[in-house]
Every structure is written in structure tokens, then in C-alpha cells.
């Protein structure tokens, strides 16, 4: 399975249902989800 297809399935089967169960409808358009792989997370922390 490619990384793109894995992330798409994860988004559709886990992330979206979780967001919809945790937030009210008006809050959902303000949600931003990012996929961070490997050392990108540490690098993104240093940039801010």
C-alpha cells in the first residue's frame, strides 16, 4: 500500500469520524490536519 493511499484511508476511517464526534459542525471548517513523517516533526518544531 502506498503512503498516499494509507494516509487517505487513515483520514477517511479514523480522522474524519474522530473530528466529527469531538467538534460541533461550526468548528470543523477551522480544523487543519497535517501528516508528518519521520524527522519532519522535529524540524517543524525548530522552525516555530
Backbone as CSV, one residue per row, in Angstrom:
resi,resn,N_x,N_y,N_z,CA_x,CA_y,CA_z,C_x,C_y,C_z
1,UNK,0.860,-1.177,0.000,0.000,0.000,0.000,0.902,1.235,0.000
2,UNK,0.606,2.183,-0.863,1.416,3.389,-0.930,1.137,4.283,0.271
3,UNK,2.055,5.176,0.550,1.886,6.115,1.669,0.642,6.972,1.464
4,UNK,0.415,7.425,0.222,-0.748,8.269,-0.070,-2.047,7.523,0.192
5,UNK,-2.130,6.276,-0.233,-3.360,5.524,-0.020,-3.555,5.212,1.460
6,UNK,-2.471,4.939,2.199,-2.568,4.708,3.635,-3.083,5.953,4.349
7,UNK,-2.527,7.101,4.013,-2.947,8.355,4.642,-4.401,8.664,4.297
8,UNK,-4.810,8.425,3.067,-6.198,8.645,2.670,-7.153,7.752,3.460
9,UNK,-6.802,6.483,3.612,-7.644,5.565,4.383,-7.687,5.968,5.850
10,UNK,-6.550,6.349,6.389,-6.494,6.801,7.783,-7.373,8.032,7.985
11,UNK,-7.295,8.964,7.063,-8.116,10.175,7.125,-9.602,9.833,7.097
12,UNK,-9.991,8.991,6.157,-11.405,8.668,5.979,-11.977,7.780,7.077
13,UNK,-11.167,6.853,7.586,-11.686,5.879,8.540,-11.457,6.258,9.999
14,UNK,-10.495,7.147,10.261,-10.174,7.482,11.649,-10.315,8.971,11.928
15,UNK,-9.606,9.785,11.167,-9.531,11.210,11.477,-10.877,11.914,11.309
16,UNK,-11.522,11.743,10.164,-12.819,12.418,9.956,-13.864,12.022,10.988
17,UNK,-14.064,10.719,11.256,-15.050,10.363,12.284,-14.700,10.931,13.664
18,UNK,-13.414,10.939,13.996,-12.991,11.493,15.279,-13.302,12.982,15.369
19,UNK,-12.974,13.721,14.323,-13.241,15.165,14.303,-14.741,15.431,14.407
20,UNK,-15.526,14.675,13.659,-16.982,14.883,13.685,-17.593,14.515,15.031
21,UNK,-16.987,13.592,15.753,-17.539,13.224,17.061,-17.080,14.169,18.167
22,UNK,-15.964,14.865,17.956,-15.403,15.709,19.013,-15.775,17.187,18.884
23,UNK,-16.130,17.626,17.683,-16.382,19.048,17.455,-17.813,19.284,16.991
24,UNK,-18.273,20.501,17.202,-19.572,20.877,16.642,-19.356,21.284,15.185
25,UNK,-20.401,21.220,14.408,-20.322,21.442,12.957,-19.638,22.769,12.592
26,UNK,-19.861,23.814,13.360,-19.280,25.126,13.061,-17.765,25.156,13.262
27,UNK,-17.226,24.270,14.072,-15.785,24.249,14.336,-15.004,23.481,13.279
28,UNK,-15.649,22.576,12.595,-14.955,21.673,11.676,-14.223,22.392,10.536
29,UNK,-14.770,23.432,9.911,-14.015,24.093,8.843,-12.695,24.709,9.308
30,UNK,-12.542,24.942,10.605,-11.320,25.552,11.126,-10.224,24.540,11.453
31,UNK,-10.508,23.252,11.303,-9.544,22.207,11.643,-8.554,22.022,10.503
32,UNK,-7.273,21.950,10.862,-6.218,21.641,9.904,-5.504,20.393,10.384
33,UNK,-5.360,19.417,9.502,-4.678,18.175,9.841,-3.454,18.065,8.944
34,UNK,-2.302,17.789,9.555,-1.062,17.638,8.797,-0.482,16.257,9.045
35,UNK,0.090,15.695,8.028,0.775,14.413,8.153,2.265,14.705,8.208
36,UNK,2.891,14.235,9.274,4.318,14.462,9.475,4.989,13.101,9.540
37,UNK,6.011,12.928,8.729,6.671,11.633,8.623,8.124,11.760,9.077
38,UNK,8.562,10.819,9.877,9.965,10.741,10.281,10.445,11.968,11.015
39,UNK,11.560,12.515,10.590,12.197,13.636,11.285,11.556,14.975,10.958
40,UNK,10.568,14.993,10.075,9.905,16.259,9.747,9.304,16.897,10.994
41,UNK,8.828,16.080,11.943,8.214,16.607,13.160,9.226,17.435,13.944
42,UNK,10.419,16.900,14.166,11.444,17.642,14.889,11.829,18.914,14.158
43,UNK,11.935,18.850,12.851,12.272,20.041,12.072,11.190,21.100,12.159
44,UNK,9.916,20.697,12.153,8.835,21.666,12.216,8.801,22.342,13.567
45,UNK,9.202,21.647,14.624,9.254,22.272,15.955,10.330,23.350,16.009
46,UNK,11.429,23.126,15.340,12.526,24.106,15.353,12.204,25.359,14.558
47,UNK,11.358,25.230,13.546,11.042,26.372,12.688,10.155,27.391,13.354
48,UNK,9.416,27.013,14.404,8.453,27.928,15.036,9.013,28.599,16.232
